[in-house]
Coordinates of C-alpha atoms and ligand atoms in Angstrom, one line a residue:
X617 CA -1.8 16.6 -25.9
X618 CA -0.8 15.8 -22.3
X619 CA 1.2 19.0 -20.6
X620 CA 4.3 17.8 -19.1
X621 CA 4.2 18.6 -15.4
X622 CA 0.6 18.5 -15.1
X623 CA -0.1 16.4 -12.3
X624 CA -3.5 17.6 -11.9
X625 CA -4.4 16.2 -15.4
X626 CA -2.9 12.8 -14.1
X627 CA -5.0 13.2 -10.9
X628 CA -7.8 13.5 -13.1
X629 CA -7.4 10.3 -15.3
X630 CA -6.6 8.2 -12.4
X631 CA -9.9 8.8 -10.2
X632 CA -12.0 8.1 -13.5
X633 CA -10.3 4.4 -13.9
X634 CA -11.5 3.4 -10.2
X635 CA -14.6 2.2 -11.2
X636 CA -14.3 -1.0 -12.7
X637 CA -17.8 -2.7 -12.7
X638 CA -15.9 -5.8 -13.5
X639 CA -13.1 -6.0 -10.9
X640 CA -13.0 -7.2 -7.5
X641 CA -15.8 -5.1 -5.7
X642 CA -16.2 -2.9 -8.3
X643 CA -13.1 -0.8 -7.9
X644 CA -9.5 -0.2 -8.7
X645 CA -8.6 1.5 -5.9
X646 CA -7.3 -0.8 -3.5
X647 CA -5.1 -2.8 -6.1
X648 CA -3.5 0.3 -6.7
X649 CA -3.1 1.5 -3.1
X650 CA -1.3 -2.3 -2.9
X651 CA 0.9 -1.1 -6.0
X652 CA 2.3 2.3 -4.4
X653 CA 3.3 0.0 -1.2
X654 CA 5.0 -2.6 -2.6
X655 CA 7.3 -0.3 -5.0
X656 CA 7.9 1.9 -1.8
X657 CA 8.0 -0.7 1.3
X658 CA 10.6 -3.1 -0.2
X659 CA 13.5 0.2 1.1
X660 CA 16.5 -0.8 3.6
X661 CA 17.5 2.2 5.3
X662 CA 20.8 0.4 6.1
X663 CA 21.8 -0.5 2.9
X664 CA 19.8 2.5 1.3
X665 CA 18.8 -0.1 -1.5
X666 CA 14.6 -0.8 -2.7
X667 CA 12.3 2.0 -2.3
X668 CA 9.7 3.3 -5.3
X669 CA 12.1 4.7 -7.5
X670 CA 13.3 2.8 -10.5
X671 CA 10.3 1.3 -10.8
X672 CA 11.3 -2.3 -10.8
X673 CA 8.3 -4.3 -10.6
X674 CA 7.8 -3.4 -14.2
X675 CA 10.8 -6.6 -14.2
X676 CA 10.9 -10.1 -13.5
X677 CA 13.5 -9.9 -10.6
X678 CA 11.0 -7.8 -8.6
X679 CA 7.6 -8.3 -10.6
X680 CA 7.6 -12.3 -10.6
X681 CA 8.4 -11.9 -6.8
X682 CA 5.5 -14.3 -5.3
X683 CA 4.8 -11.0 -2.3
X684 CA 3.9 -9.0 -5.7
X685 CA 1.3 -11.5 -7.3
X686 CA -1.7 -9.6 -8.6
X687 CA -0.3 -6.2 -9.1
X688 CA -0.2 -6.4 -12.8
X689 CA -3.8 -6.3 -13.0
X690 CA -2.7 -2.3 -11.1
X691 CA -0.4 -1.3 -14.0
X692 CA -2.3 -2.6 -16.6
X693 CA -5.2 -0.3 -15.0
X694 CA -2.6 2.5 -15.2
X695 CA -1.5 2.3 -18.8
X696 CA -3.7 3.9 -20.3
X697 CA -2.4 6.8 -18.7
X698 CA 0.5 6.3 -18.6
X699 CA 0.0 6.7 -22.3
X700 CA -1.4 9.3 -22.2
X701 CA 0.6 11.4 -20.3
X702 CA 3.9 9.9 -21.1
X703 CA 6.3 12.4 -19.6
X704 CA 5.1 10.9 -15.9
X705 CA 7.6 8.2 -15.0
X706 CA 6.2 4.8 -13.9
X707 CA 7.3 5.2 -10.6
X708 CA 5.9 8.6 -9.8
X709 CA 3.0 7.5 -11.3
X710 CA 2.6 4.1 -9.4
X711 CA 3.1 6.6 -6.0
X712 CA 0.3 8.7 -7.4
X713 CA -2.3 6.5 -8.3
X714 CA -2.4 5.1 -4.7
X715 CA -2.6 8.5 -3.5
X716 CA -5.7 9.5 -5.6
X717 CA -7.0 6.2 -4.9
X718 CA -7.0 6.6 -1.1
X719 CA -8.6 10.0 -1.5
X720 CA -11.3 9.1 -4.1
X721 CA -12.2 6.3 -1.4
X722 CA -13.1 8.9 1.1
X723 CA -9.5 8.9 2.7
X724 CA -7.6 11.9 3.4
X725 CA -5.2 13.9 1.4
X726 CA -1.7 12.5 1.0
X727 CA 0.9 15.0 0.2
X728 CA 2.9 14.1 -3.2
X729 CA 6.0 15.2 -4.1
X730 CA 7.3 13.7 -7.9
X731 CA 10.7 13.5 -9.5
X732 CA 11.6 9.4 -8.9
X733 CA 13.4 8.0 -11.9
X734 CA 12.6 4.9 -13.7
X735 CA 16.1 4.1 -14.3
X736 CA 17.6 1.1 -12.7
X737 CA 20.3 1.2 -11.1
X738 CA 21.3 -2.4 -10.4
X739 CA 23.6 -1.5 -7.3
X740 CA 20.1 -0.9 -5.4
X741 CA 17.6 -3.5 -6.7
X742 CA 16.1 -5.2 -3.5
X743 CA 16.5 -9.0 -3.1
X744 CA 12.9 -10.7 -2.7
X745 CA 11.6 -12.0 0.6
X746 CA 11.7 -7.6 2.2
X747 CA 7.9 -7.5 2.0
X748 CA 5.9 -8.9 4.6
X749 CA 5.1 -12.0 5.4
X750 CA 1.0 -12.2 6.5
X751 CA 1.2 -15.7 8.1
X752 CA 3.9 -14.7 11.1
X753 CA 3.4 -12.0 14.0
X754 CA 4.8 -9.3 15.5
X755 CA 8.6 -9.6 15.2
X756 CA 8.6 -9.6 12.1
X757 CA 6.1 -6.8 11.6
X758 CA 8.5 -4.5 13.3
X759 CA 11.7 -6.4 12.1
X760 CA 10.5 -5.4 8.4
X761 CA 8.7 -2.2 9.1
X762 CA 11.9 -1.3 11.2
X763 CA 14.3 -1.7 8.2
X764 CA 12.5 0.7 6.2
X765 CA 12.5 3.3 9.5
X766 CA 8.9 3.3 10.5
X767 CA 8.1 3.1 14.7
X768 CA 5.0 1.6 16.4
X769 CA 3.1 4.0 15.9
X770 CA 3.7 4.3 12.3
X771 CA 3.1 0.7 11.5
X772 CA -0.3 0.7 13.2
X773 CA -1.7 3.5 11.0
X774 CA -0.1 2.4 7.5
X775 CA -1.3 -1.3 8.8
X776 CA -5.3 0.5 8.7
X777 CA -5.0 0.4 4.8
X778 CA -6.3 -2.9 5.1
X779 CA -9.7 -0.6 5.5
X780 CA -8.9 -1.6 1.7
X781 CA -9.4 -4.3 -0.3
X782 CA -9.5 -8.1 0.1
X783 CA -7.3 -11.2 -0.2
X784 CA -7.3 -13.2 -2.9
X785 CA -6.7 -17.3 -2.7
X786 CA -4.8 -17.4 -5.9
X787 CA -2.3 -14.3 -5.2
X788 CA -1.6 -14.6 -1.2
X789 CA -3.3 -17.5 -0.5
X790 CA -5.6 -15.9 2.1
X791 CA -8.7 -15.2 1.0
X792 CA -11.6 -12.6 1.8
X793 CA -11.9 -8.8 2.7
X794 CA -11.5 -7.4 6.5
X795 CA -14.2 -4.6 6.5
X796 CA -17.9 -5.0 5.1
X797 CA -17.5 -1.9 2.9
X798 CA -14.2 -2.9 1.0
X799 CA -13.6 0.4 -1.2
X800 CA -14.4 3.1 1.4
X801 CA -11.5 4.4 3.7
X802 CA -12.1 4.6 7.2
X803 CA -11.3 3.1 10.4
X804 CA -13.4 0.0 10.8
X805 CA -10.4 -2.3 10.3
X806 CA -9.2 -0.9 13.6
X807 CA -13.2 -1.2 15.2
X808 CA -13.8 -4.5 13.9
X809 CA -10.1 -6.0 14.9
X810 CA -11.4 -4.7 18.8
X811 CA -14.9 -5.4 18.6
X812 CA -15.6 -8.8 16.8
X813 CA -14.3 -12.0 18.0
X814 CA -12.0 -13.9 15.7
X815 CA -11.4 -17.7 15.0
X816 CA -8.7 -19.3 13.2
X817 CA -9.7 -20.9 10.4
X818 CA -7.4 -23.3 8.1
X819 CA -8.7 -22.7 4.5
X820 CA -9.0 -25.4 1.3
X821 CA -5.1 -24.3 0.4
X822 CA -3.7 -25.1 4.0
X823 CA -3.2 -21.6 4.4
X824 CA -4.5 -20.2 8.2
X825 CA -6.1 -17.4 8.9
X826 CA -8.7 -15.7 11.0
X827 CA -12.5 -15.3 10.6
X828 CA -15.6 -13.7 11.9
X829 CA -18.7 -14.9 10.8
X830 CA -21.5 -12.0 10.5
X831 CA -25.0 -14.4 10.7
X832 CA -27.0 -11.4 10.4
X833 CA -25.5 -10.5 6.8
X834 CA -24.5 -14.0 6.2
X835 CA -20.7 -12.5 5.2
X836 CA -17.4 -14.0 6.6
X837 CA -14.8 -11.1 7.5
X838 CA -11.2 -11.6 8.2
X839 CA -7.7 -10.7 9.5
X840 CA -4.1 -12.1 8.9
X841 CA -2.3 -13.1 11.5
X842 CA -0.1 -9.6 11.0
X843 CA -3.6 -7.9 11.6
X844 CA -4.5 -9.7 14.7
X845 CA -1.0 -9.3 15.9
X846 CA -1.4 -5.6 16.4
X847 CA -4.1 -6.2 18.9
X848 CA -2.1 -9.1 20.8
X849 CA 1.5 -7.0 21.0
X850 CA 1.2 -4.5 24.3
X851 CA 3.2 -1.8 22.4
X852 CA 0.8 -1.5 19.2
X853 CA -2.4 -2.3 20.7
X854 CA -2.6 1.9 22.1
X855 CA -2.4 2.5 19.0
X856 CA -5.3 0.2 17.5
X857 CA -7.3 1.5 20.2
X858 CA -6.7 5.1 19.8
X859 CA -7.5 4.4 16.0
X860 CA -10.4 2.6 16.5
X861 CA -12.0 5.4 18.5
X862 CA -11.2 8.9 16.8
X863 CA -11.0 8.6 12.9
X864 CA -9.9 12.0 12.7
X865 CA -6.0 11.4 14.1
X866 CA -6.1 7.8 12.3
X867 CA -6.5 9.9 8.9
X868 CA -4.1 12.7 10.0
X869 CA -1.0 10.1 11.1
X870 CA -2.3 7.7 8.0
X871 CA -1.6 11.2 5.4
X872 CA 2.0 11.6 7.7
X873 CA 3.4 8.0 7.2
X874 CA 1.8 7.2 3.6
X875 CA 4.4 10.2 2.7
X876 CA 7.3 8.5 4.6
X877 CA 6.1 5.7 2.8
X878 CA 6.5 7.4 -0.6
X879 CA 9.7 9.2 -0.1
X880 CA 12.0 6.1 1.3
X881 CA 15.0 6.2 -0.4
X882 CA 14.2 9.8 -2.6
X883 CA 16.5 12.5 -1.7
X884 CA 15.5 15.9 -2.2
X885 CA 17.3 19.1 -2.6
X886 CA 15.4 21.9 -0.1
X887 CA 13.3 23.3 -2.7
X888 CA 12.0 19.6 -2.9
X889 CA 14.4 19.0 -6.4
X890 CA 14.9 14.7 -6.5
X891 CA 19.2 14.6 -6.2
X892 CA 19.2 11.1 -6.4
X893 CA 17.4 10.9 -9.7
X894 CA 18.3 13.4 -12.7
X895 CA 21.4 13.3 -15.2
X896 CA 21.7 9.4 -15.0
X897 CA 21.3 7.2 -18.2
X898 CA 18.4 6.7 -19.2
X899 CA 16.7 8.3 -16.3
X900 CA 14.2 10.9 -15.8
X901 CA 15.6 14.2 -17.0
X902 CA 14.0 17.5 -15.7
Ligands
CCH1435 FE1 -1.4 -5.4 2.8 N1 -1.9 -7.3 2.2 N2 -0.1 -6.2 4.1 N3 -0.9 -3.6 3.3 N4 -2.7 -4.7 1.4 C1 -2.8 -7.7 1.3 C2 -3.7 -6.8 0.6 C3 -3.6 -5.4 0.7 C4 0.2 -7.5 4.3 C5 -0.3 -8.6 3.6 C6 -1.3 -8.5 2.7 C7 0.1 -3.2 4.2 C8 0.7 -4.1 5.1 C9 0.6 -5.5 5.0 C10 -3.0 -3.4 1.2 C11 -2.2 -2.3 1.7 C12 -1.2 -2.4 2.6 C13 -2.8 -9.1 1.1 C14 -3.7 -9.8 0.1 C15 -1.9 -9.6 2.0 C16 -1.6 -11.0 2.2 C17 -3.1 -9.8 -1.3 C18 -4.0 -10.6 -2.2 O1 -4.2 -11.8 -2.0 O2 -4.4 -10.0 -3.2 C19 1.1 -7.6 5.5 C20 1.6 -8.9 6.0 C21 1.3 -6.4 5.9 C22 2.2 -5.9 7.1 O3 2.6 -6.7 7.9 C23 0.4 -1.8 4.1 C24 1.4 -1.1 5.0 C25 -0.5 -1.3 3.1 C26 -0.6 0.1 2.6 C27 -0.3 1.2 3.3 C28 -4.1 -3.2 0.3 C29 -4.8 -1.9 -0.1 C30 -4.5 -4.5 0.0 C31 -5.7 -5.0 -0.8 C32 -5.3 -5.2 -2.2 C33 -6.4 -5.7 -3.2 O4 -6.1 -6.2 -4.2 O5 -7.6 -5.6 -2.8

């Protein structure tokens, strides 16, 4: 019997479904880190519309959007407990998982605060096309990054998830992983993007990316053009370079932003109570 409210319990389920021998590179984590962005980073501050609650990739409008290919295989990781502990709501729970994920990957503590509702309201469903786009630059990093309210700064550091994880030809179309350790969180993205030298490279699919080829360990590394665009742009690259050298303030801002990243779009009363969520149909009732 699952106690309602105990997050801890949740916590605990989630970090033993990481290892999945037969997944990827042997873990869920970064799928799921994926998940918790996408149901948070399609918010418009303007229009206060998008945003993790409601959770509505669970639908075709936002699921079957092309940016969200592959992140079934991160619910369908998380229904087991979602079964388990059915009181959670999908969207808190989606917001959690990528926070136990980045910590059972060796990344810091994320603050989370729950409450989000899994009741759709159709007057704030996101159109598609808000997420980014990895074959443009930097315009339209901060054009998109900028709707939701994040600065230069703040883009940099939740950009060094990609510490995370790997492409995959038949969801994105790019293919390959940027870091030679794939499913431990630290700062190389930000070393390597500095240190290695990267060539374009146009793959099978047409698609273009970049490439560094390591002869030593005879692996093939890579960065979107987004990635590279970070060190090209004069106002982000200070903040690649100040990543890429102390590990310490990368974690600290990464913990900072994840949360805005989390909360877009969730207001909270000031004992941290969700106003925007309880005593609507069908929603989550407290
Ligand atoms: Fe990302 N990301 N992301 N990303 N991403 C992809 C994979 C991951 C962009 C494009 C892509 C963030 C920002 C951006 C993760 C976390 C974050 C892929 C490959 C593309 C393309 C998808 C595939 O083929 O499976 C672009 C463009 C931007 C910004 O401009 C942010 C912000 C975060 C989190 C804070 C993680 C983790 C992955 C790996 C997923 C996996 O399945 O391994």
């Amino acid at each position: 019997m699952s106690t309602k409210g105990d997050y801890a319990a949740v916590r605990k389920d989630i970090a033993a479904l990481l290892h999945q021998p037969e997944y990827d590179d042997g873990s869920a984590g970064p799928v799921l880190v994926r998940l918790a962005w996408h149901s948070a980073g399609t918010y418009d501050a303007t229009t206060d519309t998008g945003g993790s609650n409601g959770a509505g990739m669970r639908y075709e409008s936002e699921g079957g959007d092309p940016a969200n290919a592959g992140l079934q295989h991160a619910r369908v990781f998380l229904e087991p407990v979602k079964e388990k502990h059915s009181w959670i709501t999908y969207s808190d729970l989606w917001i959690l998982a990528g926070i136990v994920a980045v910590r059972e990957m060796g990344g810091p503590d994320v603050p989370f605060s729950p409450g989000r509702t899994d009741y759709v309201d159709d007057s704030k469903l996101p159109p598609r096309g808000r997420l980014p786009d990895g074959a443009q630059g930097a315009a339209h990093i901060r054009h998109v990054f900028g709707r939701m309210g994040f600065s230069d700064q703040e883009i940099v550091a939740l950009s060094g998830a990609h510490n995370l994880g790997r492409c995959h030809a038949d969801r994105s179309g790019f293919d390959g992983a940027w870091v030679q350790n794939p499913t431990r969180f630290s700062n190389s993205y930000f070393r390597l993007m500095l240190s290695l030298t990267w060539k374009e490279k146009t793959l099978p699919n047409g698609v273009k990316q970049f490439v560094h080829v390591d002869e030593d360990l005879g692996q093939e590394l890579m960065m979107l053009p987004t990635d590279l665009a970070l060190v090209n742009d004069p106002q982000f690259r200070p903040w690649v370079e100040l990543y890429a050298k102390d590990k310490d303030r990368f974690f600290e801002d990464f913990s900072a932003v994840f949360h805005k990243l989390t909360e877009l779009g969730i207001r909270r009363d000031a004992k941290g109570k969700v106003l925007n969520s309880d005593n609507v149909k069908g929603g989550y009732v407290s």
